[in-house]
Coordinates of C-alpha atoms and ligand atoms in Angstrom, one line a residue:
M1 CA 156.4 77.0 89.9
G2 CA 152.7 76.0 89.9
G3 CA 152.6 76.2 86.4
E4 CA 151.6 72.5 85.9
D5 CA 148.5 71.3 84.0
Q6 CA 145.6 70.3 86.4
R7 CA 143.7 67.1 85.9
W8 CA 140.0 67.7 85.7
G9 CA 138.7 64.1 85.1
T10 CA 140.0 63.4 81.5
L11 CA 140.9 66.9 80.9
A12 CA 144.4 68.6 81.3
V13 CA 143.8 72.3 82.2
A14 CA 146.5 74.9 82.2
P15 CA 146.6 76.9 85.6
I16 CA 145.8 80.2 83.5
G17 CA 143.6 80.1 80.7
V18 CA 142.7 82.2 77.6
G19 CA 139.5 84.2 77.2
T20 CA 138.4 85.0 73.8
W21 CA 135.3 86.7 74.2
S22 CA 136.8 89.7 72.2
W23 CA 137.7 87.7 69.1
G24 CA 134.9 88.7 67.0
N25 CA 133.1 91.2 69.3
R26 CA 132.7 94.5 67.7
L27 CA 130.3 96.1 70.4
L28 CA 132.5 95.9 73.4
W29 CA 136.0 95.1 71.6
N30 CA 135.7 96.9 68.7
Y31 CA 136.6 93.6 66.4
V32 CA 137.6 94.4 62.8
P33 CA 137.8 91.0 60.8
Q34 CA 140.6 92.0 58.4
R35 CA 142.9 93.8 61.1
D36 CA 142.3 91.8 63.9
D37 CA 142.1 87.9 62.5
P38 CA 145.9 87.5 61.6
L39 CA 146.9 89.2 64.8
L40 CA 144.4 86.8 66.8
L41 CA 146.1 83.8 65.0
H42 CA 149.5 84.8 66.1
T43 CA 148.1 85.3 69.7
F44 CA 146.7 81.8 69.4
Q45 CA 150.3 80.4 68.2
A46 CA 152.0 82.4 71.0
C47 CA 149.5 80.9 73.7
I48 CA 150.2 77.5 72.7
K49 CA 154.3 78.1 73.1
A50 CA 153.9 79.8 76.3
G51 CA 151.9 76.6 77.7
L52 CA 148.5 78.4 77.8
T53 CA 146.7 75.8 76.3
F54 CA 143.4 76.3 78.0
F55 CA 140.9 78.3 76.0
D56 CA 137.6 79.6 76.8
T57 CA 135.0 80.5 74.2
A58 CA 131.2 80.4 73.6
D59 CA 128.8 79.9 70.5
S60 CA 127.3 83.5 71.2
Y61 CA 130.7 85.4 70.8
G62 CA 131.0 87.4 67.8
T63 CA 128.5 90.2 67.2
G64 CA 125.3 89.9 64.9
K65 CA 126.4 87.8 61.7
L66 CA 129.8 87.3 63.2
Q67 CA 128.5 85.0 65.9
G68 CA 130.6 82.0 66.5
R69 CA 133.4 84.0 65.3
S70 CA 135.6 83.1 68.5
E71 CA 135.2 79.4 67.9
S72 CA 135.9 79.6 64.2
L73 CA 139.2 81.5 64.7
L74 CA 139.9 78.7 67.7
G75 CA 139.2 76.2 65.2
Q76 CA 141.5 77.8 62.4
G77 CA 144.4 78.0 65.1
L78 CA 144.0 74.4 66.0
S79 CA 144.1 73.3 62.5
R80 CA 147.2 74.9 61.8
L81 CA 149.0 73.0 65.0
P82 CA 150.8 69.7 64.3
P83 CA 148.6 66.7 65.9
G84 CA 150.8 66.5 69.1
Q85 CA 150.4 69.9 69.9
R86 CA 146.7 70.0 68.8
Q87 CA 145.8 67.0 71.3
R88 CA 147.6 69.2 74.2
V89 CA 144.9 72.0 73.9
T90 CA 141.7 72.1 76.0
V91 CA 138.6 74.1 74.7
A92 CA 135.6 75.2 77.0
T93 CA 132.9 76.5 75.0
K94 CA 129.7 78.0 76.6
L95 CA 126.2 77.2 74.8
A96 CA 123.7 79.9 75.4
P97 CA 120.1 78.8 76.8
Y98 CA 118.4 81.0 74.2
P99 CA 114.3 80.9 74.7
W100 CA 114.1 78.9 71.3
R101 CA 116.4 76.3 72.4
L102 CA 113.9 74.4 74.3
G103 CA 113.9 70.9 76.0
R104 CA 116.5 68.1 76.0
H105 CA 117.5 68.3 72.3
G106 CA 117.3 72.1 72.4
F107 CA 121.3 72.1 72.1
C108 CA 122.0 69.3 69.7
K109 CA 122.0 71.8 66.7
A110 CA 124.0 74.1 68.7
A111 CA 126.6 71.8 69.9
A112 CA 127.1 70.2 66.5
A113 CA 127.7 73.6 65.1
S114 CA 130.2 74.6 67.6
R115 CA 132.3 71.1 67.0
Q116 CA 132.0 72.1 63.4
R117 CA 133.6 75.7 64.0
L118 CA 135.9 74.1 66.4
G119 CA 137.0 71.0 63.8
R120 CA 136.7 68.7 66.9
P121 CA 134.5 67.4 69.9
I122 CA 134.2 69.9 72.5
D123 CA 136.4 69.5 75.6
L124 CA 134.4 71.2 78.1
V125 CA 130.5 72.1 77.3
Q126 CA 129.2 74.7 79.6
L127 CA 125.8 76.1 80.0
H128 CA 126.5 79.8 79.6
W129 CA 124.0 81.1 82.0
S130 CA 121.2 79.6 84.3
T131 CA 117.6 80.2 83.1
A132 CA 116.5 80.3 86.8
R133 CA 115.4 83.8 86.7
Y134 CA 113.1 83.6 83.5
A135 CA 112.5 79.9 82.6
P136 CA 113.5 77.6 85.5
W137 CA 111.7 74.5 84.1
Q138 CA 114.1 75.2 81.1
E139 CA 117.3 74.2 83.0
T140 CA 117.2 70.7 84.0
P141 CA 116.1 69.4 80.1
L142 CA 118.9 71.8 78.8
L143 CA 121.4 70.1 81.4
Q144 CA 120.3 66.6 80.2
G145 CA 121.0 67.3 76.9
L146 CA 124.5 68.3 77.9
V147 CA 125.0 65.2 79.8
D148 CA 124.0 63.5 76.6
Q149 CA 126.5 65.0 74.5
V150 CA 129.1 63.6 77.0
R151 CA 127.3 60.1 76.8
L152 CA 127.4 60.4 72.8
G153 CA 131.1 61.4 72.7
G154 CA 130.3 64.9 71.6
A155 CA 131.8 66.7 74.6
K156 CA 134.2 65.1 77.2
A157 CA 132.8 67.3 80.4
V158 CA 130.1 69.3 81.4
G159 CA 130.5 72.6 83.2
L160 CA 128.1 75.5 84.1
S161 CA 128.3 79.4 84.1
N162 CA 126.8 82.2 86.0
L163 CA 125.2 80.2 88.9
G164 CA 124.8 81.1 92.6
P165 CA 125.8 78.8 95.2
R166 CA 122.0 77.2 95.9
R167 CA 121.6 76.3 92.4
L168 CA 125.0 74.9 91.9
R169 CA 124.5 72.6 94.7
R170 CA 121.3 71.5 93.4
V171 CA 122.6 70.9 89.9
A172 CA 125.8 69.3 91.1
G173 CA 123.6 66.7 93.0
W174 CA 121.5 66.1 90.1
M175 CA 124.2 65.6 87.7
A176 CA 126.2 63.2 90.0
D177 CA 122.9 61.2 90.2
A178 CA 122.9 61.1 86.3
G179 CA 126.4 59.9 86.4
V180 CA 128.3 62.7 84.7
P181 CA 130.1 64.7 87.4
L182 CA 130.0 68.6 87.2
R183 CA 133.5 69.5 86.4
S184 CA 133.4 73.5 86.9
V185 CA 131.6 76.5 87.2
Q186 CA 132.4 79.7 85.5
V187 CA 131.7 83.0 87.4
Q188 CA 133.1 86.4 87.6
F189 CA 135.9 86.6 90.0
S190 CA 138.5 89.4 90.6
L191 CA 139.8 91.7 93.1
L192 CA 136.6 93.8 92.3
S193 CA 134.0 91.1 92.2
Q194 CA 134.5 89.0 95.4
Q195 CA 131.1 87.6 95.8
P196 CA 131.8 84.3 95.0
R197 CA 134.4 84.0 98.0
Q198 CA 131.8 85.1 100.4
P199 CA 130.8 82.6 103.2
G200 CA 128.5 79.9 101.8
G201 CA 129.4 81.3 98.3
V202 CA 130.2 79.3 95.1
L203 CA 134.0 78.9 95.9
E204 CA 132.9 77.3 99.4
V205 CA 130.4 75.0 97.2
C206 CA 133.0 74.3 94.7
Q207 CA 135.8 73.2 97.5
E208 CA 133.3 70.9 99.2
L209 CA 132.1 69.2 96.2
G210 CA 135.2 69.1 94.4
I211 CA 134.3 71.3 91.4
R212 CA 136.7 73.7 89.7
L213 CA 136.1 77.6 89.7
I214 CA 136.7 79.4 86.3
A215 CA 137.4 82.9 87.3
Y216 CA 136.1 85.2 84.4
S217 CA 136.9 88.6 83.6
P218 CA 139.6 88.4 86.2
L219 CA 141.4 91.7 85.2
A220 CA 137.8 93.5 85.5
L221 CA 137.7 94.2 81.8
G222 CA 141.2 95.7 82.0
L223 CA 140.8 98.1 85.1
L224 CA 143.1 95.8 86.8
A225 CA 145.8 95.7 84.3
G226 CA 147.3 98.9 85.4
Q227 CA 147.7 100.2 81.6
Y228 CA 144.7 102.8 81.8
T229 CA 144.2 105.9 83.0
V230 CA 141.1 108.3 83.3
K231 CA 142.7 110.2 80.3
H232 CA 143.6 107.2 78.5
S233 CA 140.7 104.8 78.8
P234 CA 139.4 102.7 76.1
S235 CA 136.2 104.0 74.1
G236 CA 132.8 102.9 74.5
F237 CA 131.0 100.9 77.6
R238 CA 134.4 100.2 79.0
G239 CA 135.6 103.8 79.0
L240 CA 132.3 104.9 80.9
L241 CA 132.9 102.3 83.5
F242 CA 136.5 103.1 83.5
A243 CA 136.0 106.9 84.1
R244 CA 133.5 105.9 87.0
L245 CA 135.5 103.6 88.7
L246 CA 139.3 104.2 87.9
P247 CA 139.8 107.2 90.6
R248 CA 138.7 104.8 93.4
L249 CA 141.3 102.1 92.4
E250 CA 144.4 104.2 92.8
P251 CA 145.6 103.1 96.1
L252 CA 145.0 99.2 95.1
L253 CA 146.4 99.6 91.7
T254 CA 149.7 101.3 93.5
L255 CA 150.0 98.4 95.7
M256 CA 149.7 95.9 92.9
G257 CA 152.3 97.6 90.9
E258 CA 154.9 97.4 94.0
M259 CA 154.0 93.7 94.2
A260 CA 154.3 93.1 90.6
A261 CA 157.8 94.8 90.6
D262 CA 159.0 92.1 92.9
H263 CA 157.9 89.4 90.9
G264 CA 159.3 91.0 87.7
S265 CA 155.5 91.2 86.4
T266 CA 152.8 93.8 86.0
P267 CA 149.6 94.2 87.8
A268 CA 148.0 92.1 85.2
G269 CA 150.0 89.4 86.5
V270 CA 149.1 90.0 90.0
A271 CA 145.6 90.3 89.4
V272 CA 145.4 86.9 87.9
N273 CA 147.8 85.1 90.4
W274 CA 145.6 86.6 93.2
C275 CA 142.8 84.4 91.4
R276 CA 145.0 81.5 91.5
A277 CA 145.7 82.1 95.1
H278 CA 142.2 81.5 96.0
G279 CA 142.1 78.2 94.0
T280 CA 140.5 79.2 90.9
V281 CA 141.7 78.9 87.4
P282 CA 141.4 82.8 85.7
I283 CA 140.8 83.2 82.0
P284 CA 142.0 86.6 81.2
G285 CA 140.9 87.7 77.8
L286 CA 144.2 88.0 75.6
R287 CA 144.3 89.2 72.1
H288 CA 147.7 91.0 72.0
Q289 CA 150.9 88.9 72.2
R290 CA 152.6 91.2 74.7
H291 CA 149.9 90.3 77.1
V292 CA 150.2 86.6 76.2
H293 CA 154.2 87.2 77.5
V294 CA 152.9 88.3 80.9
M295 CA 150.6 85.6 81.6
E296 CA 153.6 83.2 80.5
Q297 CA 155.6 84.6 83.2
A298 CA 152.6 84.9 85.7
L299 CA 152.8 81.0 85.4
G300 CA 155.9 80.8 86.9
W301 CA 155.4 82.2 90.2
M302 CA 152.6 82.5 92.8
L303 CA 151.7 85.3 95.6
S304 CA 152.7 84.5 99.3
A305 CA 150.1 83.9 101.8
H306 CA 151.0 87.3 103.1
E307 CA 150.8 88.8 99.7
R308 CA 147.5 87.5 99.2
Q309 CA 146.1 88.6 102.5
T310 CA 147.4 92.0 102.0
L311 CA 145.5 92.4 98.6
D312 CA 142.4 90.8 100.3
Q313 CA 142.7 93.6 103.0
A314 CA 143.4 96.4 100.6
S315 CA 140.5 95.4 98.2
R316 CA 137.8 95.1 101.0
N317 CA 135.9 98.2 100.2
L318 CA 136.2 97.5 96.2
A319 CA 135.2 93.9 96.4
T320 CA 131.6 94.4 94.8
L321 CA 132.4 97.3 92.4
M322 CA 132.0 95.2 89.0
P323 CA 128.3 95.0 87.4
Q324 CA 127.3 91.5 87.6
N325 CA 125.6 89.2 84.9
P326 CA 121.8 89.9 85.0
F327 CA 121.1 86.0 84.7
Q328 CA 123.4 84.9 87.5
S329 CA 121.3 82.7 89.8
A330 CA 120.9 82.6 93.6
Ligands
NAP1 N1 130.6 83.1 81.5 C1 130.4 84.6 81.2 O1 129.2 85.2 81.3 C2 131.7 85.3 80.9 C3 131.5 86.8 80.6 C4 132.6 87.5 80.5 C5 133.8 87.0 80.2 N2 133.9 85.7 80.2 C6 135.4 85.0 79.6 O2 136.2 85.5 80.5 C7 137.2 86.0 79.6 C8 138.3 86.9 80.1 O3 137.1 88.0 80.8 P1 136.9 89.4 80.0 O4 137.6 89.3 78.4 O5 135.8 90.2 80.2 O6 137.9 90.5 80.8 P2 139.1 90.5 81.5 O7 140.3 89.2 81.3 O8 139.2 90.9 82.9 O9 140.2 91.8 80.9 C9 140.4 91.6 79.6 C10 141.0 93.1 79.0 O10 142.3 93.0 79.8 C11 143.6 93.6 79.1 N3 144.5 92.7 79.3 C12 144.6 91.4 79.1 N4 145.8 91.2 79.3 C13 146.6 92.2 79.8 C14 148.0 92.5 80.4 N5 148.8 91.8 80.5 N6 148.4 93.8 80.6 C15 147.3 94.7 80.4 N7 146.0 94.5 80.1 C16 145.7 93.1 79.7 C17 143.0 93.4 77.7 O11 143.2 94.6 76.9 P3 143.0 95.3 75.7 O12 141.9 95.8 75.5 O13 144.3 95.7 75.4 O14 143.0 93.9 74.8 C18 141.4 93.2 77.9 O15 140.9 94.7 77.9 C19 136.4 86.3 78.4 O16 137.5 86.5 77.1 C20 135.5 85.2 78.2 O17 136.3 84.0 77.7 C21 133.0 84.7 80.5

């Protein structure tokens, strides 16, 4: 039920995507190439088998010299698929508006490098974050550059990321005038980051203008997955965050566990299906095959309206707990 691909213009998008930030990231996700690459390529195969054919990546994913590693790993995975299966995969990448990427041609080299790593044109090219807070004059030329990518066949569609409702409305209008409709906006959305669904928020603008909302960090970096406790937390930044937040999450996680049991799932399945119940496409970060199976199972069921409301209510006081991207615009 509800597991069919969605049509976004020419794109086919699975209702649960796959986030690949950890594929190449040492700093937050302790990536080690020799250890992790074979595992990640197996995970990629498992996703395809499970019908999880929508992948999110970025040209900045991969720490230091490993920048672009996530795209390269996806490219390797894609090259090993039979052509029929390869065509069914949709890859969304994000280009970073670094200060040296200037003007309408500022993304040309970056987009070409992404295509090279992926081994094919980009399906959905997204502006990784808004420059409104530090260089507002940069944004329109950069977006013109992304629109050019679609016109020249280097990408099929354009999306945004980390924009607030005001900017989103403005950019969507500008793109409609340019003749390339804005397909999606990617923002942090989870039970612990519900700002997008506030009145007048990004979700409302998306519904009004027919733009899809891609929900990033739908598991709140793993906090909502139900597998961690204060004593058994990941190391580094996530560990510090988990130690601070987990004690407040106990009642919510207990409720999610009970709901999950009714669906033969886990709290992670409930967390992504809560995002779906609000009309968004969640992209949980997946690197282990066992997590792929949870998401495959979650494709097969939806929360009832009553379950969704119960979770809305239970998370009311936790709805803005997660740190936000500092470049998120208004
Ligand atoms: N546009 C942006 O600025 C932006 C920002 C952040 C993220 N993103 C995108 O959104 C994606 C997802 O966000 P995220 O990676 O930040 O966090 P997330 O999806 O909220 O959480 C990922 C974490 O959840 C755990 N997990 C996944 N499935 C699980 C399962 N079934 N059971 C238990 N644990 C599970 C993983 O555990 P392990 O630690 O065990 O692997 C991982 O730690 C990213 O990969 C990226 O593509 C975009």
